[in-house]
Amino acid sequence: DAEGRMRFRDKTHLVTWAEVAPLARGADVVIVSDGWNDAVVVRDEVRRALGARLIVLRSPDAVAQWRALRARGVRASLLLHTTC
């Protein structure tokens, strides 16, 4: 999350607002990794709620972007999909 705390998530390919809302709290940006071959589906409710504050990238790019933003002092949260 934006405070740097790590939590484990259920193994699913669906990202919902209920899951992302705690990550968005206090964050300037929320990054979601999309798994293998774009397997992860980010629900429209998440896209609407976050708008330009949402970045969806391949897992390696998501981690690199999160690290770069955090290094610049941006409060970024990362939802990293690692199950596929």
PDB file of C-alpha atoms in Angstrom:
ATOM      1  CA  ASP A   1       0.000   0.000   0.000  1.00  0.00           C
ATOM      2  CA  ALA A   2       1.022   3.680   0.038  1.00  0.00           C
ATOM      3  CA  GLU A   3       2.627   3.174   3.459  1.00  0.00           C
ATOM      4  CA  GLY A   4       4.824   0.331   2.195  1.00  0.00           C
ATOM      5  CA  ARG A   5       2.932  -2.504   3.923  1.00  0.00           C
ATOM      6  CA  MET A   6       2.601  -5.807   2.094  1.00  0.00           C
ATOM      7  CA  ARG A   7      -0.512  -7.971   2.166  1.00  0.00           C
ATOM      8  CA  PHE A   8      -1.293 -11.199   0.389  1.00  0.00           C
ATOM      9  CA  ARG A   9      -4.364 -11.408  -1.823  1.00  0.00           C
ATOM     10  CA  ASP A  10      -6.597 -14.279  -2.856  1.00  0.00           C
ATOM     11  CA  LYS A  11      -5.550 -16.063  -6.034  1.00  0.00           C
ATOM     12  CA  THR A  12      -7.832 -14.556  -8.631  1.00  0.00           C
ATOM     13  CA  HIS A  13      -7.571 -12.910 -12.023  1.00  0.00           C
ATOM     14  CA  LEU A  14     -10.220 -10.318 -11.202  1.00  0.00           C
ATOM     15  CA  VAL A  15      -9.285  -7.001  -9.577  1.00  0.00           C
ATOM     16  CA  THR A  16     -12.266  -5.324  -7.896  1.00  0.00           C
ATOM     17  CA  TRP A  17     -12.748  -1.966  -6.220  1.00  0.00           C
ATOM     18  CA  ALA A  18     -13.224  -3.688  -2.839  1.00  0.00           C
ATOM     19  CA  GLU A  19      -9.688  -5.048  -3.161  1.00  0.00           C
ATOM     20  CA  VAL A  20      -8.116  -1.859  -4.533  1.00  0.00           C
ATOM     21  CA  ALA A  21      -9.836   0.693  -2.276  1.00  0.00           C
ATOM     22  CA  PRO A  22      -7.463   0.112   0.677  1.00  0.00           C
ATOM     23  CA  LEU A  23      -4.486   0.443  -1.686  1.00  0.00           C
ATOM     24  CA  ALA A  24      -5.860   3.677  -3.129  1.00  0.00           C
ATOM     25  CA  ARG A  25      -6.271   5.282   0.280  1.00  0.00           C
ATOM     26  CA  GLY A  26      -3.423   7.766   0.633  1.00  0.00           C
ATOM     27  CA  ALA A  27      -1.873   6.844  -2.716  1.00  0.00           C
ATOM     28  CA  ASP A  28      -1.145   9.215  -5.569  1.00  0.00           C
ATOM     29  CA  VAL A  29      -0.980   6.265  -7.986  1.00  0.00           C
ATOM     30  CA  VAL A  30      -2.111   2.635  -7.929  1.00  0.00           C
ATOM     31  CA  ILE A  31      -0.202   0.232 -10.157  1.00  0.00           C
ATOM     32  CA  VAL A  32      -1.687  -3.150 -11.081  1.00  0.00           C
ATOM     33  CA  SER A  33       0.338  -5.869 -12.784  1.00  0.00           C
ATOM     34  CA  ASP A  34      -1.647  -7.794 -15.350  1.00  0.00           C
ATOM     35  CA  GLY A  35      -0.102 -11.260 -15.132  1.00  0.00           C
ATOM     36  CA  TRP A  36       0.849 -13.540 -17.968  1.00  0.00           C
ATOM     37  CA  ASN A  37      -0.651 -12.585 -21.343  1.00  0.00           C
ATOM     38  CA  ASP A  38      -2.885  -9.938 -19.749  1.00  0.00           C
ATOM     39  CA  ALA A  39      -4.680 -12.599 -17.686  1.00  0.00           C
ATOM     40  CA  VAL A  40      -5.772 -10.121 -15.016  1.00  0.00           C
ATOM     41  CA  VAL A  41      -9.023  -8.251 -15.549  1.00  0.00           C
ATOM     42  CA  VAL A  42      -9.294  -4.864 -13.865  1.00  0.00           C
ATOM     43  CA  ARG A  43     -13.005  -4.198 -13.340  1.00  0.00           C
ATOM     44  CA  ASP A  44     -14.452  -1.022 -14.855  1.00  0.00           C
ATOM     45  CA  GLU A  45     -15.405   0.151 -11.349  1.00  0.00           C
ATOM     46  CA  VAL A  46     -11.681   0.330 -10.512  1.00  0.00           C
ATOM     47  CA  ARG A  47     -10.871   2.203 -13.718  1.00  0.00           C
ATOM     48  CA  ARG A  48     -13.698   4.706 -13.089  1.00  0.00           C
ATOM     49  CA  ALA A  49     -12.794   5.266  -9.450  1.00  0.00           C
ATOM     50  CA  LEU A  50      -9.086   5.830 -10.090  1.00  0.00           C
ATOM     51  CA  GLY A  51      -9.050   7.308 -13.589  1.00  0.00           C
ATOM     52  CA  ALA A  52      -5.565   8.616 -14.378  1.00  0.00           C
ATOM     53  CA  ARG A  53      -4.324   7.436 -10.959  1.00  0.00           C
ATOM     54  CA  LEU A  54      -4.419   3.821 -12.244  1.00  0.00           C
ATOM     55  CA  ILE A  55      -1.518   2.294 -14.171  1.00  0.00           C
ATOM     56  CA  VAL A  56      -1.784  -1.279 -15.514  1.00  0.00           C
ATOM     57  CA  LEU A  57       1.479  -2.871 -16.681  1.00  0.00           C
ATOM     58  CA  ARG A  58       3.186  -6.222 -17.170  1.00  0.00           C
ATOM     59  CA  SER A  59       4.591  -7.471 -13.862  1.00  0.00           C
ATOM     60  CA  PRO A  60       8.280  -6.575 -14.415  1.00  0.00           C
ATOM     61  CA  ASP A  61       7.315  -3.134 -15.729  1.00  0.00           C
ATOM     62  CA  ALA A  62       4.883  -2.609 -12.844  1.00  0.00           C
ATOM     63  CA  VAL A  63       7.610  -3.284 -10.290  1.00  0.00           C
ATOM     64  CA  ALA A  64      10.069  -1.005 -12.108  1.00  0.00           C
ATOM     65  CA  GLN A  65       7.484   1.782 -12.320  1.00  0.00           C
ATOM     66  CA  TRP A  66       6.584   1.407  -8.635  1.00  0.00           C
ATOM     67  CA  ARG A  67      10.252   1.585  -7.626  1.00  0.00           C
ATOM     68  CA  ALA A  68      10.882   4.644  -9.822  1.00  0.00           C
ATOM     69  CA  LEU A  69       7.846   6.500  -8.470  1.00  0.00           C
ATOM     70  CA  ARG A  70       8.672   5.664  -4.855  1.00  0.00           C
ATOM     71  CA  ALA A  71      12.264   6.850  -5.402  1.00  0.00           C
ATOM     72  CA  ARG A  72      10.839  10.221  -6.514  1.00  0.00           C
ATOM     73  CA  GLY A  73       8.699  10.429  -3.385  1.00  0.00           C
ATOM     74  CA  VAL A  74       5.405   9.563  -5.095  1.00  0.00           C
ATOM     75  CA  ARG A  75       2.991   7.677  -2.841  1.00  0.00           C
ATOM     76  CA  ALA A  76       2.454   4.657  -5.081  1.00  0.00           C
ATOM     77  CA  SER A  77       0.709   1.378  -4.250  1.00  0.00           C
ATOM     78  CA  LEU A  78       1.314  -1.829  -6.180  1.00  0.00           C
ATOM     79  CA  LEU A  79      -0.984  -4.801  -6.669  1.00  0.00           C
ATOM     80  CA  LEU A  80       1.396  -7.431  -8.010  1.00  0.00           C
ATOM     81  CA  HIS A  81      -0.124 -10.454  -9.680  1.00  0.00           C
ATOM     82  CA  THR A  82       2.217 -13.401  -9.241  1.00  0.00           C
ATOM     83  CA  THR A  83       0.050 -16.492  -9.713  1.00  0.00           C
ATOM     84  CA  CYS A  84       0.587 -16.916 -13.441  1.00  0.00           C
TER      85      CYS A  84
END
